[in-house]
PDB file of C-alpha atoms and ligand atoms in Angstrom:
ATOM      1  CA  MET L  50      41.604 137.076 118.917  1.00  0.00           C
ATOM      2  CA  THR L  51      45.841 136.850 118.918  1.00  0.00           C
ATOM      3  CA  GLN L  52      46.739 140.434 120.790  1.00  0.00           C
ATOM      4  CA  TYR L  53      49.490 141.975 119.203  1.00  0.00           C
ATOM      5  CA  LEU L  54      51.406 145.118 120.332  1.00  0.00           C
ATOM      6  CA  SER L  55      49.610 147.236 117.403  1.00  0.00           C
ATOM      7  CA  THR L  56      46.633 145.661 118.192  1.00  0.00           C
ATOM      8  CA  ASN L  57      44.859 148.282 120.863  1.00  0.00           C
ATOM      9  CA  VAL L  58      46.319 151.121 119.658  1.00  0.00           C
ATOM     10  CA  SER L  59      44.827 154.279 117.997  1.00  0.00           C
ATOM     11  CA  LYS L  60      47.507 155.596 115.952  1.00  0.00           C
ATOM     12  CA  VAL L  61      50.608 152.969 114.143  1.00  0.00           C
ATOM     13  CA  THR L  62      53.882 155.858 114.692  1.00  0.00           C
ATOM     14  CA  THR L  63      57.404 154.885 113.473  1.00  0.00           C
ATOM     15  CA  ASN L  64      58.342 154.575 117.209  1.00  0.00           C
ATOM     16  CA  LEU L  65      55.759 151.392 117.577  1.00  0.00           C
ATOM     17  CA  LEU L  66      57.656 150.004 114.217  1.00  0.00           C
ATOM     18  CA  ARG L  67      60.868 150.097 115.856  1.00  0.00           C
ATOM     19  CA  LYS L  68      59.118 148.774 119.151  1.00  0.00           C
ATOM     20  CA  MET L  69      57.241 145.810 117.277  1.00  0.00           C
ATOM     21  CA  ARG L  70      60.855 145.132 115.622  1.00  0.00           C
ATOM     22  CA  ASN L  71      62.240 144.707 118.559  1.00  0.00           C
ATOM     23  CA  GLU L  72      60.145 142.824 120.569  1.00  0.00           C
ATOM     24  CA  GLY L  73      59.780 140.466 117.422  1.00  0.00           C
ATOM     25  CA  GLU L  74      56.000 140.961 116.031  1.00  0.00           C
ATOM     26  CA  LYS L  75      55.533 141.385 112.570  1.00  0.00           C
ATOM     27  CA  ILE L  76      54.939 144.671 109.985  1.00  0.00           C
ATOM     28  CA  ALA L  77      51.713 144.209 107.905  1.00  0.00           C
ATOM     29  CA  MET L  78      52.025 146.095 105.150  1.00  0.00           C
ATOM     30  CA  LEU L  79      49.957 146.971 102.108  1.00  0.00           C
ATOM     31  CA  THR L  80      49.962 149.280  99.105  1.00  0.00           C
ATOM     32  CA  ALA L  81      46.345 151.719  99.070  1.00  0.00           C
ATOM     33  CA  TYR L  82      45.537 154.363  96.288  1.00  0.00           C
ATOM     34  CA  ASP L  83      42.334 155.535  97.153  1.00  0.00           C
ATOM     35  CA  TYR L  84      39.864 156.192 100.151  1.00  0.00           C
ATOM     36  CA  SER L  85      37.344 153.185  99.942  1.00  0.00           C
ATOM     37  CA  ASN L  86      39.914 150.362 100.503  1.00  0.00           C
ATOM     38  CA  ALA L  87      42.435 152.601 102.547  1.00  0.00           C
ATOM     39  CA  ARG L  88      39.595 152.424 104.620  1.00  0.00           C
ATOM     40  CA  LEU L  89      38.544 148.447 104.848  1.00  0.00           C
ATOM     41  CA  LEU L  90      42.672 148.340 105.150  1.00  0.00           C
ATOM     42  CA  ASP L  91      42.355 150.500 108.699  1.00  0.00           C
ATOM     43  CA  GLN L  92      39.432 148.747 109.616  1.00  0.00           C
ATOM     44  CA  ALA L  93      41.461 145.391 108.961  1.00  0.00           C
ATOM     45  CA  LYS L  94      44.108 146.858 111.250  1.00  0.00           C
ATOM     46  CA  ILE L  95      46.854 146.768 108.913  1.00  0.00           C
ATOM     47  CA  ASP L  96      49.701 148.651 110.246  1.00  0.00           C
ATOM     48  CA  VAL L  97      51.056 150.611 107.339  1.00  0.00           C
ATOM     49  CA  ILE L  98      49.750 152.063 104.038  1.00  0.00           C
ATOM     50  CA  LEU L  99      51.906 152.455 101.393  1.00  0.00           C
ATOM     51  CA  VAL L 100      50.584 154.765  98.462  1.00  0.00           C
ATOM     52  CA  GLY L 101      52.945 153.140  96.661  1.00  0.00           C
ATOM     53  CA  ASP L 102      53.806 154.796  92.912  1.00  0.00           C
ATOM     54  CA  SER L 103      52.150 151.550  91.898  1.00  0.00           C
ATOM     55  CA  ALA L 104      49.225 153.108  91.584  1.00  0.00           C
ATOM     56  CA  ALA L 105      51.416 153.834  88.237  1.00  0.00           C
ATOM     57  CA  ASN L 106      50.851 150.690  86.709  1.00  0.00           C
ATOM     58  CA  VAL L 107      47.751 149.581  89.239  1.00  0.00           C
ATOM     59  CA  MET L 108      45.503 152.904  88.599  1.00  0.00           C
ATOM     60  CA  ALA L 109      46.754 154.579  85.112  1.00  0.00           C
ATOM     61  CA  GLY L 110      47.347 151.324  83.364  1.00  0.00           C
ATOM     62  CA  TYR L 111      51.182 152.448  82.724  1.00  0.00           C
ATOM     63  CA  LYS L 112      54.357 149.703  81.614  1.00  0.00           C
ATOM     64  CA  THR L 113      56.202 151.239  84.328  1.00  0.00           C
ATOM     65  CA  THR L 114      55.926 153.554  87.425  1.00  0.00           C
ATOM     66  CA  LEU L 115      58.082 156.107  85.991  1.00  0.00           C
ATOM     67  CA  PRO L 116      55.169 158.317  84.553  1.00  0.00           C
ATOM     68  CA  ILE L 117      52.938 159.104  87.754  1.00  0.00           C
ATOM     69  CA  THR L 118      53.461 163.089  88.918  1.00  0.00           C
ATOM     70  CA  LEU L 119      53.772 164.612  92.227  1.00  0.00           C
ATOM     71  CA  ASN L 120      50.355 165.811  91.701  1.00  0.00           C
ATOM     72  CA  GLU L 121      48.754 162.269  90.947  1.00  0.00           C
ATOM     73  CA  MET L 122      50.692 160.801  94.271  1.00  0.00           C
ATOM     74  CA  ILE L 123      49.164 163.873  96.302  1.00  0.00           C
ATOM     75  CA  TYR L 124      45.855 163.263  95.121  1.00  0.00           C
ATOM     76  CA  HIS L 125      45.889 159.868  95.617  1.00  0.00           C
ATOM     77  CA  ALA L 126      47.643 160.270  99.153  1.00  0.00           C
ATOM     78  CA  SER L 127      44.937 163.022 100.189  1.00  0.00           C
ATOM     79  CA  SER L 128      42.063 160.179  99.199  1.00  0.00           C
ATOM     80  CA  VAL L 129      43.581 158.021 102.007  1.00  0.00           C
ATOM     81  CA  VAL L 130      44.380 160.254 104.539  1.00  0.00           C
ATOM     82  CA  ARG L 131      40.840 161.356 104.177  1.00  0.00           C
ATOM     83  CA  ALA L 132      39.497 157.455 104.832  1.00  0.00           C
ATOM     84  CA  VAL L 133      42.588 156.598 107.559  1.00  0.00           C
ATOM     85  CA  GLU L 134      42.061 156.918 111.750  1.00  0.00           C
ATOM     86  CA  ARG L 135      44.822 154.001 112.474  1.00  0.00           C
ATOM     87  CA  ALA L 136      46.966 153.153 110.197  1.00  0.00           C
ATOM     88  CA  LEU L 137      50.916 155.052 109.248  1.00  0.00           C
ATOM     89  CA  VAL L 138      50.552 156.063 105.721  1.00  0.00           C
ATOM     90  CA  VAL L 139      53.415 156.513 103.668  1.00  0.00           C
ATOM     91  CA  VAL L 140      53.824 158.099 100.492  1.00  0.00           C
ATOM     92  CA  ASP L 141      55.772 157.481  97.377  1.00  0.00           C
ATOM     93  CA  MET L 142      58.082 160.328  96.046  1.00  0.00           C
ATOM     94  CA  PRO L 143      57.650 159.995  93.043  1.00  0.00           C
ATOM     95  CA  PHE L 144      60.599 159.530  89.875  1.00  0.00           C
ATOM     96  CA  GLY L 145      62.069 162.781  89.297  1.00  0.00           C
ATOM     97  CA  THR L 146      60.924 164.721  92.118  1.00  0.00           C
ATOM     98  CA  TYR L 147      63.752 163.866  94.715  1.00  0.00           C
ATOM     99  CA  GLN L 148      66.977 162.769  92.722  1.00  0.00           C
ATOM    100  CA  GLY L 149      67.880 166.153  91.234  1.00  0.00           C
ATOM    101  CA  ASN L 150      69.230 167.345  94.844  1.00  0.00           C
ATOM    102  CA  SER L 151      68.536 168.125  97.729  1.00  0.00           C
ATOM    103  CA  LYS L 152      66.720 170.934  97.941  1.00  0.00           C
ATOM    104  CA  GLU L 153      63.994 169.655  95.446  1.00  0.00           C
ATOM    105  CA  ALA L 154      63.688 166.895  97.323  1.00  0.00           C
ATOM    106  CA  LEU L 155      62.591 168.306 100.491  1.00  0.00           C
ATOM    107  CA  ALA L 156      60.255 170.675  98.542  1.00  0.00           C
ATOM    108  CA  SER L 157      58.620 167.718  96.756  1.00  0.00           C
ATOM    109  CA  ALA L 158      58.510 166.043 100.575  1.00  0.00           C
ATOM    110  CA  ILE L 159      56.731 169.298 101.814  1.00  0.00           C
ATOM    111  CA  ARG L 160      53.935 169.498  99.322  1.00  0.00           C
ATOM    112  CA  ILE L 161      53.141 166.008  99.879  1.00  0.00           C
ATOM    113  CA  MET L 162      52.985 166.138 103.522  1.00  0.00           C
ATOM    114  CA  LYS L 163      51.653 169.480 103.617  1.00  0.00           C
ATOM    115  CA  GLU L 164      48.836 168.765 100.890  1.00  0.00           C
ATOM    116  CA  SER L 165      48.144 165.180 101.740  1.00  0.00           C
ATOM    117  CA  GLY L 166      48.582 164.779 105.477  1.00  0.00           C
ATOM    118  CA  ALA L 167      50.349 161.564 105.154  1.00  0.00           C
ATOM    119  CA  ASP L 168      53.051 160.230 107.722  1.00  0.00           C
ATOM    120  CA  ALA L 169      55.817 159.859 105.819  1.00  0.00           C
ATOM    121  CA  VAL L 170      57.789 159.304 102.703  1.00  0.00           C
ATOM    122  CA  LYS L 171      59.712 156.813 101.165  1.00  0.00           C
ATOM    123  CA  MET L 172      62.632 156.997  98.613  1.00  0.00           C
ATOM    124  CA  GLU L 173      64.466 154.885  96.439  1.00  0.00           C
ATOM    125  CA  GLY L 174      68.348 154.405  96.418  1.00  0.00           C
ATOM    126  CA  GLY L 175      71.025 154.078  99.206  1.00  0.00           C
ATOM    127  CA  VAL L 176      74.196 156.155  99.251  1.00  0.00           C
ATOM    128  CA  GLU L 177      73.406 157.930  96.196  1.00  0.00           C
ATOM    129  CA  ILE L 178      70.308 160.141  98.262  1.00  0.00           C
ATOM    130  CA  SER L 179      71.800 160.184 101.684  1.00  0.00           C
ATOM    131  CA  GLU L 180      72.022 163.939 101.175  1.00  0.00           C
ATOM    132  CA  SER L 181      68.403 164.574 100.853  1.00  0.00           C
ATOM    133  CA  ILE L 182      67.120 162.267 103.110  1.00  0.00           C
ATOM    134  CA  ASP L 183      68.965 164.450 106.031  1.00  0.00           C
ATOM    135  CA  ARG L 184      67.380 167.489 104.611  1.00  0.00           C
ATOM    136  CA  ILE L 185      63.976 165.763 104.322  1.00  0.00           C
ATOM    137  CA  LEU L 186      64.517 164.824 108.082  1.00  0.00           C
ATOM    138  CA  SER L 187      65.839 168.013 109.025  1.00  0.00           C
ATOM    139  CA  ALA L 188      62.377 169.128 108.219  1.00  0.00           C
ATOM    140  CA  GLY L 189      60.443 166.846 110.278  1.00  0.00           C
ATOM    141  CA  ILE L 190      60.142 164.451 107.873  1.00  0.00           C
ATOM    142  CA  PRO L 191      59.957 160.651 108.532  1.00  0.00           C
ATOM    143  CA  VAL L 192      61.482 158.947 105.763  1.00  0.00           C
ATOM    144  CA  MET L 193      60.920 155.094 105.006  1.00  0.00           C
ATOM    145  CA  GLY L 194      63.706 153.670 102.076  1.00  0.00           C
ATOM    146  CA  HIS L 195      63.779 151.418  99.706  1.00  0.00           C
ATOM    147  CA  LEU L 196      66.156 148.967  98.528  1.00  0.00           C
ATOM    148  CA  GLY L 197      66.718 145.853  96.070  1.00  0.00           C
ATOM    149  CA  LEU L 198      65.000 145.591  93.145  1.00  0.00           C
ATOM    150  CA  MET L 199      64.197 149.930  92.688  1.00  0.00           C
ATOM    151  CA  PRO L 200      60.807 150.195  89.956  1.00  0.00           C
ATOM    152  CA  GLN L 201      61.989 153.705  89.153  1.00  0.00           C
ATOM    153  CA  SER L 202      65.807 152.844  88.401  1.00  0.00           C
ATOM    154  CA  ILE L 203      64.343 150.327  85.592  1.00  0.00           C
ATOM    155  CA  ASN L 204      65.317 151.713  82.739  1.00  0.00           C
ATOM    156  CA  GLN L 205      69.480 150.540  83.731  1.00  0.00           C
ATOM    157  CA  TYR L 206      68.536 147.389  84.253  1.00  0.00           C
ATOM    158  CA  GLY L 207      66.368 146.449  81.999  1.00  0.00           C
ATOM    159  CA  THR L 208      63.970 143.493  83.900  1.00  0.00           C
ATOM    160  CA  TYR L 209      62.502 142.929  87.201  1.00  0.00           C
ATOM    161  CA  THR L 210      64.699 140.260  88.086  1.00  0.00           C
ATOM    162  CA  VAL L 211      65.930 139.279  91.722  1.00  0.00           C
ATOM    163  CA  ARG L 212      68.803 141.579  92.894  1.00  0.00           C
ATOM    164  CA  GLY L 213      71.388 141.353  95.077  1.00  0.00           C
ATOM    165  CA  THR L 214      72.249 138.054  93.663  1.00  0.00           C
ATOM    166  CA  THR L 215      76.631 138.985  92.720  1.00  0.00           C
ATOM    167  CA  GLU L 216      79.103 139.817  95.700  1.00  0.00           C
ATOM    168  CA  LYS L 217      79.322 143.090  94.089  1.00  0.00           C
ATOM    169  CA  GLU L 218      75.358 144.196  94.253  1.00  0.00           C
ATOM    170  CA  SER L 219      74.697 141.960  97.721  1.00  0.00           C
ATOM    171  CA  GLU L 220      77.722 144.340  98.996  1.00  0.00           C
ATOM    172  CA  LYS L 221      76.239 147.185  98.130  1.00  0.00           C
ATOM    173  CA  ILE L 222      72.468 146.711  99.474  1.00  0.00           C
ATOM    174  CA  LEU L 223      73.750 146.077 102.615  1.00  0.00           C
ATOM    175  CA  ASN L 224      76.289 149.030 102.713  1.00  0.00           C
ATOM    176  CA  ASP L 225      73.447 151.587 101.635  1.00  0.00           C
ATOM    177  CA  ALA L 226      70.803 149.300 104.346  1.00  0.00           C
ATOM    178  CA  GLN L 227      73.810 151.192 106.964  1.00  0.00           C
ATOM    179  CA  ILE L 228      73.829 153.827 105.238  1.00  0.00           C
ATOM    180  CA  LEU L 229      70.501 154.302 105.591  1.00  0.00           C
ATOM    181  CA  GLU L 230      70.141 153.777 109.031  1.00  0.00           C
ATOM    182  CA  GLN L 231      72.458 156.148 109.690  1.00  0.00           C
ATOM    183  CA  HIS L 232      71.416 159.323 107.854  1.00  0.00           C
ATOM    184  CA  GLY L 233      67.253 158.255 110.037  1.00  0.00           C
ATOM    185  CA  CYS L 234      65.412 155.908 108.163  1.00  0.00           C
ATOM    186  CA  PHE L 235      62.744 154.699 110.290  1.00  0.00           C
ATOM    187  CA  ALA L 236      62.425 151.500 107.886  1.00  0.00           C
ATOM    188  CA  ILE L 237      63.644 149.868 104.949  1.00  0.00           C
ATOM    189  CA  VAL L 238      61.530 148.189 102.242  1.00  0.00           C
ATOM    190  CA  LEU L 239      64.053 145.314 100.538  1.00  0.00           C
ATOM    191  CA  GLU L 240      62.489 144.941  96.970  1.00  0.00           C
ATOM    192  CA  LYS L 241      63.258 141.572  95.303  1.00  0.00           C
ATOM    193  CA  ILE L 242      66.418 140.151  96.421  1.00  0.00           C
ATOM    194  CA  PRO L 243      67.578 136.463  97.845  1.00  0.00           C
ATOM    195  CA  ALA L 244      66.147 135.423 101.819  1.00  0.00           C
ATOM    196  CA  ASP L 245      69.799 135.302 103.152  1.00  0.00           C
ATOM    197  CA  LEU L 246      70.877 138.974 101.589  1.00  0.00           C
ATOM    198  CA  ALA L 247      67.421 140.526 103.518  1.00  0.00           C
ATOM    199  CA  LYS L 248      68.215 138.034 106.543  1.00  0.00           C
ATOM    200  CA  LYS L 249      71.768 139.534 107.076  1.00  0.00           C
ATOM    201  CA  VAL L 250      70.343 143.170 106.442  1.00  0.00           C
ATOM    202  CA  THR L 251      67.874 143.037 109.026  1.00  0.00           C
ATOM    203  CA  ASP L 252      70.279 141.192 111.578  1.00  0.00           C
ATOM    204  CA  THR L 253      72.838 144.043 110.579  1.00  0.00           C
ATOM    205  CA  ILE L 254      70.458 147.003 111.200  1.00  0.00           C
ATOM    206  CA  SER L 255      68.233 148.434 113.660  1.00  0.00           C
ATOM    207  CA  ILE L 256      65.627 149.644 112.308  1.00  0.00           C
ATOM    208  CA  PRO L 257      62.560 147.457 110.548  1.00  0.00           C
ATOM    209  CA  THR L 258      62.946 145.711 107.369  1.00  0.00           C
ATOM    210  CA  ILE L 259      59.759 145.242 105.363  1.00  0.00           C
ATOM    211  CA  GLY L 260      60.436 142.856 102.336  1.00  0.00           C
ATOM    212  CA  ILE L 261      58.480 142.014  99.227  1.00  0.00           C
ATOM    213  CA  GLY L 262      59.810 138.860  97.597  1.00  0.00           C
ATOM    214  CA  ALA L 263      62.988 139.595 100.303  1.00  0.00           C
ATOM    215  CA  GLY L 264      62.068 135.817 102.164  1.00  0.00           C
ATOM    216  CA  PRO L 265      60.673 135.609 105.873  1.00  0.00           C
ATOM    217  CA  HIS L 266      63.444 137.070 107.882  1.00  0.00           C
ATOM    218  CA  THR L 267      62.367 140.825 107.339  1.00  0.00           C
ATOM    219  CA  SER L 268      60.885 142.759 110.188  1.00  0.00           C
ATOM    220  CA  GLY L 269      57.400 142.756 107.707  1.00  0.00           C
ATOM    221  CA  GLN L 270      56.273 142.410 104.335  1.00  0.00           C
ATOM    222  CA  VAL L 271      54.462 144.598 101.794  1.00  0.00           C
ATOM    223  CA  LEU L 272      52.607 143.309  98.966  1.00  0.00           C
ATOM    224  CA  VAL L 273      50.334 145.351  96.668  1.00  0.00           C
ATOM    225  CA  PHE L 274      46.819 145.057  97.759  1.00  0.00           C
ATOM    226  CA  HIS L 275      45.337 144.717  93.584  1.00  0.00           C
ATOM    227  CA  ASP L 276      47.806 141.775  93.247  1.00  0.00           C
ATOM    228  CA  MET L 277      47.382 139.861  96.860  1.00  0.00           C
ATOM    229  CA  MET L 278      43.348 140.662  95.904  1.00  0.00           C
ATOM    230  CA  GLY L 279      43.821 139.202  92.598  1.00  0.00           C
ATOM    231  CA  TYR L 280      42.410 142.046  90.242  1.00  0.00           C
ATOM    232  CA  SER L 281      44.918 140.283  87.600  1.00  0.00           C
ATOM    233  CA  LEU L 282      45.466 137.210  87.429  1.00  0.00           C
ATOM    234  CA  GLN L 283      48.816 138.288  84.534  1.00  0.00           C
ATOM    235  CA  PHE L 284      50.936 139.111  87.223  1.00  0.00           C
ATOM    236  CA  SER L 285      51.928 135.908  89.090  1.00  0.00           C
ATOM    237  CA  PRO L 286      56.069 136.196  90.811  1.00  0.00           C
ATOM    238  CA  ARG L 287      56.722 133.902  93.155  1.00  0.00           C
ATOM    239  CA  PHE L 288      56.977 136.106  95.693  1.00  0.00           C
ATOM    240  CA  LEU L 289      53.150 136.347  95.345  1.00  0.00           C
ATOM    241  CA  ARG L 290      50.660 134.423  97.443  1.00  0.00           C
ATOM    242  CA  ARG L 291      46.444 135.779  96.351  1.00  0.00           C
ATOM    243  CA  TYR L 292      43.840 135.571  99.272  1.00  0.00           C
ATOM    244  CA  HIS L 293      41.199 136.725  96.690  1.00  0.00           C
ATOM    245  CA  ASN L 294      39.975 135.673  93.008  1.00  0.00           C
ATOM    246  CA  LEU L 295      38.672 139.347  92.825  1.00  0.00           C
ATOM    247  CA  SER L 296      39.069 139.353  89.032  1.00  0.00           C
ATOM    248  CA  LYS L 297      36.621 136.455  88.948  1.00  0.00           C
ATOM    249  CA  GLU L 298      34.063 137.911  91.678  1.00  0.00           C
ATOM    250  CA  ILE L 299      33.741 141.339  89.682  1.00  0.00           C
ATOM    251  CA  ILE L 300      33.393 139.995  85.620  1.00  0.00           C
ATOM    252  CA  ASP L 301      30.802 137.273  86.926  1.00  0.00           C
ATOM    253  CA  SER L 302      29.043 139.998  88.746  1.00  0.00           C
ATOM    254  CA  VAL L 303      29.082 142.567  86.565  1.00  0.00           C
ATOM    255  CA  SER L 304      27.892 139.716  83.688  1.00  0.00           C
ATOM    256  CA  ASN L 305      25.396 138.423  86.296  1.00  0.00           C
ATOM    257  CA  TYR L 306      24.290 142.079  85.618  1.00  0.00           C
ATOM    258  CA  ILE L 307      24.138 143.429  82.231  1.00  0.00           C
ATOM    259  CA  ASN L 308      21.961 139.884  82.042  1.00  0.00           C
ATOM    260  CA  ASP L 309      19.381 141.122  84.826  1.00  0.00           C
ATOM    261  CA  VAL L 310      19.937 144.154  82.776  1.00  0.00           C
ATOM    262  CA  LYS L 311      18.734 142.710  79.563  1.00  0.00           C
ATOM    263  CA  THR L 312      16.237 140.647  80.363  1.00  0.00           C
ATOM    264  CA  CYS L 313      14.625 142.850  82.580  1.00  0.00           C
ATOM    265  CA  GLU L 314      14.826 141.115  85.730  1.00  0.00           C
ATOM    266  CA  PHE L 315      16.481 144.150  87.104  1.00  0.00           C
ATOM    267  CA  PRO L 316      14.975 146.824  89.081  1.00  0.00           C
ATOM    268  CA  ASN L 317      12.606 144.527  90.520  1.00  0.00           C
ATOM    269  CA  GLU L 318       9.479 145.987  92.217  1.00  0.00           C
ATOM    270  CA  LYS L 319      11.242 146.682  94.876  1.00  0.00           C
ATOM    271  CA  GLU L 320      14.162 148.058  93.586  1.00  0.00           C
ATOM    272  CA  GLN L 321      11.933 151.124  91.951  1.00  0.00           C
ATOM    273  CA  TYR L 322       9.843 154.392  93.226  1.00  0.00           C
TER     274      TYR L 322
HETATM  275  O1  LIG H 986      54.967 151.208  94.542  1.00  0.00           O
HETATM  276  C1  LIG H 986      54.882 150.268  95.407  1.00  0.00           C
HETATM  277  O2  LIG H 986      53.838 149.897  95.689  1.00  0.00           O
HETATM  278  C2  LIG H 986      55.986 150.201  96.108  1.00  0.00           C
HETATM  279  C3  LIG H 986      55.690 148.783  96.875  1.00  0.00           C
HETATM  280  C4  LIG H 986      56.246 147.636  95.938  1.00  0.00           C
HETATM  281  C5  LIG H 986      56.932 148.106  98.220  1.00  0.00           C
HETATM  282  O3  LIG H 986      57.247 150.391  96.077  1.00  0.00           O
END
């Protein structure tokens, strides 16, 4: 097995992520929302687990990430934290819990940290959230930023298309990334932006960038676990690499079970008392 900087650490920290970035070791991040999957991801030695507000889509079936509540995110995050020994656990601050003002943002971040035991929080936005970042960091809570496609702002755009394709938009993303770094974010997710822009951002700032649909030049990559495992074949953006076809495996297994029950093949003599 290849040895990486991160291979033998007992706990991934924000400092380790910075070191990995500086030494050119890519950071691997995946989402998890529950105990059982988080345990497997941690056993596989994923660097960072994101308790994403994509739980709203994946776990609850909402069309957007907007409806998920702080209590629901804390429920998912505490389930994940109970499973994880090694990975850095980052939790999304849900829509409506930090945009109002920095005092409200701090209160939400404190609830996440206190009630779930996570390691850090993530927020979407640039200059608009800089005051909240200052306040949250002043309480000793590490903050991950998120730029490019920001699903919590879907109603402002109306589509999930690639961001940063105009000069104005790409300048804002670059400028916001610098602001997030200046205000002390330990890393930034770059979602669905052109690879060249992600490279420019990554080369300009000195904190790690973690891309999703942002090309190969970022300091790391993140995917939604359920998407990369093929739980659903409907969601098929260009950037998604599927590592498994779990939907087929689950449907086949359940069909076999139904058949076994109906034909009295299950339970057999050994499967009873
Ligand atoms: O909520 C989420 O899963 C995310 C990733 C797509 C980065 O923010």
